């Protein structure tokens, strides 16, 4: 019996998201087709000129815009940025540093600090639990020897 392996494909929107590009700015043949996992890997490993250009200059999708500005996607919306931006527009916003952008960056910095604090707290708890478990196992082993 021979096994028959299907090639996994994804919609162009999914592939664009994985590539970090704005779908509507991609070539028509990319938007209209389907992308296999191997094609996606090839695009990531050796990007064609159009992909290099999009990544460098945009327009960029919201997650990329948010990352380049150092804010959350929700922060972009609160700041009134709902459309994709080019790298030039992003740089101009950074230079202007409007009040909303400063506020959202501060908020994002607080969120990151809190995330680190919680991660450290969980690590400490896990370490204490591991020590307690080992101590209990040691105690059990001593009790069985007696």
PDB file of C-alpha atoms in Angstrom:
ATOM      1  CA  UNK A   1       0.000   0.000   0.000  1.00  0.00           C
ATOM      2  CA  UNK A   2       1.436   3.402  -0.940  1.00  0.00           C
ATOM      3  CA  UNK A   3       0.812   6.504   1.101  1.00  0.00           C
ATOM      4  CA  UNK A   4      -0.380   9.544  -0.749  1.00  0.00           C
ATOM      5  CA  UNK A   5       0.730  12.855   0.781  1.00  0.00           C
ATOM      6  CA  UNK A   6      -1.238  15.996  -0.019  1.00  0.00           C
ATOM      7  CA  UNK A   7       0.585  19.288  -0.322  1.00  0.00           C
ATOM      8  CA  UNK A   8      -0.641  21.672   2.333  1.00  0.00           C
ATOM      9  CA  UNK A   9      -1.644  25.031   0.941  1.00  0.00           C
ATOM     10  CA  UNK A  10      -2.814  28.285   2.443  1.00  0.00           C
ATOM     11  CA  UNK A  11      -4.796  31.257   1.301  1.00  0.00           C
ATOM     12  CA  UNK A  12      -2.836  34.278   0.093  1.00  0.00           C
ATOM     13  CA  UNK A  13      -3.984  36.269   3.150  1.00  0.00           C
ATOM     14  CA  UNK A  14      -2.437  33.691   5.473  1.00  0.00           C
ATOM     15  CA  UNK A  15       0.788  33.607   3.487  1.00  0.00           C
ATOM     16  CA  UNK A  16       0.971  37.422   3.446  1.00  0.00           C
ATOM     17  CA  UNK A  17       0.486  37.479   7.206  1.00  0.00           C
ATOM     18  CA  UNK A  18       3.274  34.934   7.690  1.00  0.00           C
ATOM     19  CA  UNK A  19       5.521  36.984   5.399  1.00  0.00           C
ATOM     20  CA  UNK A  20       4.659  40.202   7.258  1.00  0.00           C
ATOM     21  CA  UNK A  21       3.370  42.035   4.199  1.00  0.00           C
ATOM     22  CA  UNK A  22       0.151  43.819   3.271  1.00  0.00           C
ATOM     23  CA  UNK A  23      -1.817  41.498   0.965  1.00  0.00           C
ATOM     24  CA  UNK A  24      -3.285  44.244  -1.219  1.00  0.00           C
ATOM     25  CA  UNK A  25       0.245  45.434  -2.064  1.00  0.00           C
ATOM     26  CA  UNK A  26       1.404  42.018  -3.299  1.00  0.00           C
ATOM     27  CA  UNK A  27       1.411  41.088  -7.010  1.00  0.00           C
ATOM     28  CA  UNK A  28      -1.910  39.927  -8.495  1.00  0.00           C
ATOM     29  CA  UNK A  29      -0.617  36.376  -9.112  1.00  0.00           C
ATOM     30  CA  UNK A  30       0.189  36.094  -5.379  1.00  0.00           C
ATOM     31  CA  UNK A  31      -3.232  37.424  -4.352  1.00  0.00           C
ATOM     32  CA  UNK A  32      -5.155  35.145  -6.725  1.00  0.00           C
ATOM     33  CA  UNK A  33      -3.373  31.859  -6.135  1.00  0.00           C
ATOM     34  CA  UNK A  34      -2.729  29.546  -3.239  1.00  0.00           C
ATOM     35  CA  UNK A  35       0.623  29.148  -1.525  1.00  0.00           C
ATOM     36  CA  UNK A  36       2.055  25.796  -0.516  1.00  0.00           C
ATOM     37  CA  UNK A  37       4.212  25.429   2.578  1.00  0.00           C
ATOM     38  CA  UNK A  38       7.240  24.764   0.396  1.00  0.00           C
ATOM     39  CA  UNK A  39       6.543  27.910  -1.659  1.00  0.00           C
ATOM     40  CA  UNK A  40       6.228  29.918   1.561  1.00  0.00           C
ATOM     41  CA  UNK A  41       9.524  28.518   2.808  1.00  0.00           C
ATOM     42  CA  UNK A  42      11.154  29.417  -0.504  1.00  0.00           C
ATOM     43  CA  UNK A  43       9.765  32.978  -0.299  1.00  0.00           C
ATOM     44  CA  UNK A  44      11.127  33.313   3.243  1.00  0.00           C
ATOM     45  CA  UNK A  45      14.526  31.830   2.417  1.00  0.00           C
ATOM     46  CA  UNK A  46      15.105  33.696  -0.841  1.00  0.00           C
ATOM     47  CA  UNK A  47      12.607  36.561  -1.156  1.00  0.00           C
ATOM     48  CA  UNK A  48      11.925  37.870  -4.672  1.00  0.00           C
ATOM     49  CA  UNK A  49      12.442  41.579  -5.389  1.00  0.00           C
ATOM     50  CA  UNK A  50       8.769  42.495  -4.863  1.00  0.00           C
ATOM     51  CA  UNK A  51       8.847  40.953  -1.374  1.00  0.00           C
ATOM     52  CA  UNK A  52      12.117  42.680  -0.456  1.00  0.00           C
ATOM     53  CA  UNK A  53      10.637  45.973  -1.666  1.00  0.00           C
ATOM     54  CA  UNK A  54       7.419  45.528   0.321  1.00  0.00           C
ATOM     55  CA  UNK A  55       9.290  44.610   3.492  1.00  0.00           C
ATOM     56  CA  UNK A  56      11.590  47.594   3.119  1.00  0.00           C
ATOM     57  CA  UNK A  57       9.154  50.298   2.022  1.00  0.00           C
ATOM     58  CA  UNK A  58       5.610  49.041   2.650  1.00  0.00           C
ATOM     59  CA  UNK A  59       2.799  49.633   2.750  1.00  0.00           C
ATOM     60  CA  UNK A  60       2.969  47.610   5.947  1.00  0.00           C
ATOM     61  CA  UNK A  61       0.105  45.747   7.671  1.00  0.00           C
ATOM     62  CA  UNK A  62      -1.011  46.915  11.130  1.00  0.00           C
ATOM     63  CA  UNK A  63       1.076  44.403  13.137  1.00  0.00           C
ATOM     64  CA  UNK A  64       4.231  45.572  11.366  1.00  0.00           C
ATOM     65  CA  UNK A  65       3.294  49.262  11.741  1.00  0.00           C
ATOM     66  CA  UNK A  66       2.604  48.714  15.445  1.00  0.00           C
ATOM     67  CA  UNK A  67       5.937  46.933  15.946  1.00  0.00           C
ATOM     68  CA  UNK A  68       7.880  49.628  14.082  1.00  0.00           C
ATOM     69  CA  UNK A  69       6.232  52.331  16.203  1.00  0.00           C
ATOM     70  CA  UNK A  70       6.624  50.373  19.449  1.00  0.00           C
ATOM     71  CA  UNK A  71       2.907  50.278  20.251  1.00  0.00           C
ATOM     72  CA  UNK A  72       0.101  47.737  20.260  1.00  0.00           C
ATOM     73  CA  UNK A  73      -2.372  47.266  17.414  1.00  0.00           C
ATOM     74  CA  UNK A  74      -5.086  48.611  19.715  1.00  0.00           C
ATOM     75  CA  UNK A  75      -2.863  51.612  20.391  1.00  0.00           C
ATOM     76  CA  UNK A  76      -2.716  52.287  16.658  1.00  0.00           C
ATOM     77  CA  UNK A  77      -6.496  52.286  16.520  1.00  0.00           C
ATOM     78  CA  UNK A  78      -6.728  54.603  19.541  1.00  0.00           C
ATOM     79  CA  UNK A  79      -4.299  56.913  17.736  1.00  0.00           C
ATOM     80  CA  UNK A  80      -6.505  56.923  14.651  1.00  0.00           C
ATOM     81  CA  UNK A  81      -4.149  54.869  12.470  1.00  0.00           C
ATOM     82  CA  UNK A  82      -6.373  52.417  10.633  1.00  0.00           C
ATOM     83  CA  UNK A  83      -4.711  52.249   7.220  1.00  0.00           C
ATOM     84  CA  UNK A  84      -1.459  50.536   6.236  1.00  0.00           C
ATOM     85  CA  UNK A  85       1.532  52.876   6.347  1.00  0.00           C
ATOM     86  CA  UNK A  86       4.709  53.039   4.321  1.00  0.00           C
ATOM     87  CA  UNK A  87       8.126  53.080   5.975  1.00  0.00           C
ATOM     88  CA  UNK A  88       8.370  56.778   5.102  1.00  0.00           C
ATOM     89  CA  UNK A  89       5.053  57.521   6.840  1.00  0.00           C
ATOM     90  CA  UNK A  90       6.123  55.526   9.898  1.00  0.00           C
ATOM     91  CA  UNK A  91       9.404  57.457  10.102  1.00  0.00           C
ATOM     92  CA  UNK A  92       7.508  60.748   9.778  1.00  0.00           C
ATOM     93  CA  UNK A  93       5.224  59.729  12.655  1.00  0.00           C
ATOM     94  CA  UNK A  94       8.249  58.858  14.785  1.00  0.00           C
ATOM     95  CA  UNK A  95       9.744  62.292  14.046  1.00  0.00           C
ATOM     96  CA  UNK A  96       6.485  64.109  14.835  1.00  0.00           C
ATOM     97  CA  UNK A  97       6.021  62.051  18.018  1.00  0.00           C
ATOM     98  CA  UNK A  98       2.379  63.053  18.494  1.00  0.00           C
ATOM     99  CA  UNK A  99       0.970  62.872  22.010  1.00  0.00           C
ATOM    100  CA  UNK A 100      -0.981  59.676  21.310  1.00  0.00           C
ATOM    101  CA  UNK A 101       2.186  57.922  20.127  1.00  0.00           C
ATOM    102  CA  UNK A 102       4.141  58.959  23.221  1.00  0.00           C
ATOM    103  CA  UNK A 103       1.262  57.806  25.451  1.00  0.00           C
ATOM    104  CA  UNK A 104       0.921  54.460  23.654  1.00  0.00           C
ATOM    105  CA  UNK A 105       4.671  53.833  23.784  1.00  0.00           C
ATOM    106  CA  UNK A 106       4.627  54.477  27.531  1.00  0.00           C
ATOM    107  CA  UNK A 107       1.683  52.118  27.907  1.00  0.00           C
ATOM    108  CA  UNK A 108       3.472  49.450  25.876  1.00  0.00           C
ATOM    109  CA  UNK A 109       6.610  49.845  28.015  1.00  0.00           C
ATOM    110  CA  UNK A 110       4.508  49.305  31.170  1.00  0.00           C
ATOM    111  CA  UNK A 111       2.904  46.223  29.633  1.00  0.00           C
ATOM    112  CA  UNK A 112       6.348  44.781  28.839  1.00  0.00           C
ATOM    113  CA  UNK A 113       7.577  45.453  32.393  1.00  0.00           C
ATOM    114  CA  UNK A 114       4.508  43.760  33.833  1.00  0.00           C
ATOM    115  CA  UNK A 115       4.954  40.785  31.514  1.00  0.00           C
ATOM    116  CA  UNK A 116       8.555  40.373  32.672  1.00  0.00           C
ATOM    117  CA  UNK A 117       7.490  40.694  36.330  1.00  0.00           C
ATOM    118  CA  UNK A 118       4.808  38.025  35.944  1.00  0.00           C
ATOM    119  CA  UNK A 119       7.185  35.710  34.088  1.00  0.00           C
ATOM    120  CA  UNK A 120       9.761  36.056  36.860  1.00  0.00           C
ATOM    121  CA  UNK A 121       7.090  35.449  39.510  1.00  0.00           C
ATOM    122  CA  UNK A 122       5.982  32.252  37.752  1.00  0.00           C
ATOM    123  CA  UNK A 123       9.594  31.099  37.426  1.00  0.00           C
ATOM    124  CA  UNK A 124      10.147  31.651  41.166  1.00  0.00           C
ATOM    125  CA  UNK A 125       6.979  29.726  42.020  1.00  0.00           C
ATOM    126  CA  UNK A 126       7.999  26.864  39.745  1.00  0.00           C
ATOM    127  CA  UNK A 127      11.466  26.806  41.317  1.00  0.00           C
ATOM    128  CA  UNK A 128       9.996  26.714  44.838  1.00  0.00           C
ATOM    129  CA  UNK A 129       7.582  23.951  43.836  1.00  0.00           C
ATOM    130  CA  UNK A 130      10.458  21.929  42.372  1.00  0.00           C
ATOM    131  CA  UNK A 131      12.510  22.340  45.554  1.00  0.00           C
ATOM    132  CA  UNK A 132       9.524  21.303  47.674  1.00  0.00           C
ATOM    133  CA  UNK A 133       8.914  18.276  45.478  1.00  0.00           C
ATOM    134  CA  UNK A 134      12.552  17.183  45.712  1.00  0.00           C
ATOM    135  CA  UNK A 135      12.528  17.670  49.481  1.00  0.00           C
ATOM    136  CA  UNK A 136       9.381  15.541  49.769  1.00  0.00           C
ATOM    137  CA  UNK A 137      10.907  12.821  47.584  1.00  0.00           C
ATOM    138  CA  UNK A 138      14.062  12.852  49.711  1.00  0.00           C
ATOM    139  CA  UNK A 139      11.967  12.617  52.871  1.00  0.00           C
ATOM    140  CA  UNK A 140       9.963   9.726  51.389  1.00  0.00           C
ATOM    141  CA  UNK A 141      13.131   7.899  50.423  1.00  0.00           C
ATOM    142  CA  UNK A 142      14.497   8.296  53.960  1.00  0.00           C
ATOM    143  CA  UNK A 143      11.226   7.038  55.422  1.00  0.00           C
ATOM    144  CA  UNK A 144      11.329   3.893  53.275  1.00  0.00           C
ATOM    145  CA  UNK A 145      14.886   3.099  54.393  1.00  0.00           C
ATOM    146  CA  UNK A 146      14.004   3.230  58.063  1.00  0.00           C
TER     147      UNK A 146
END
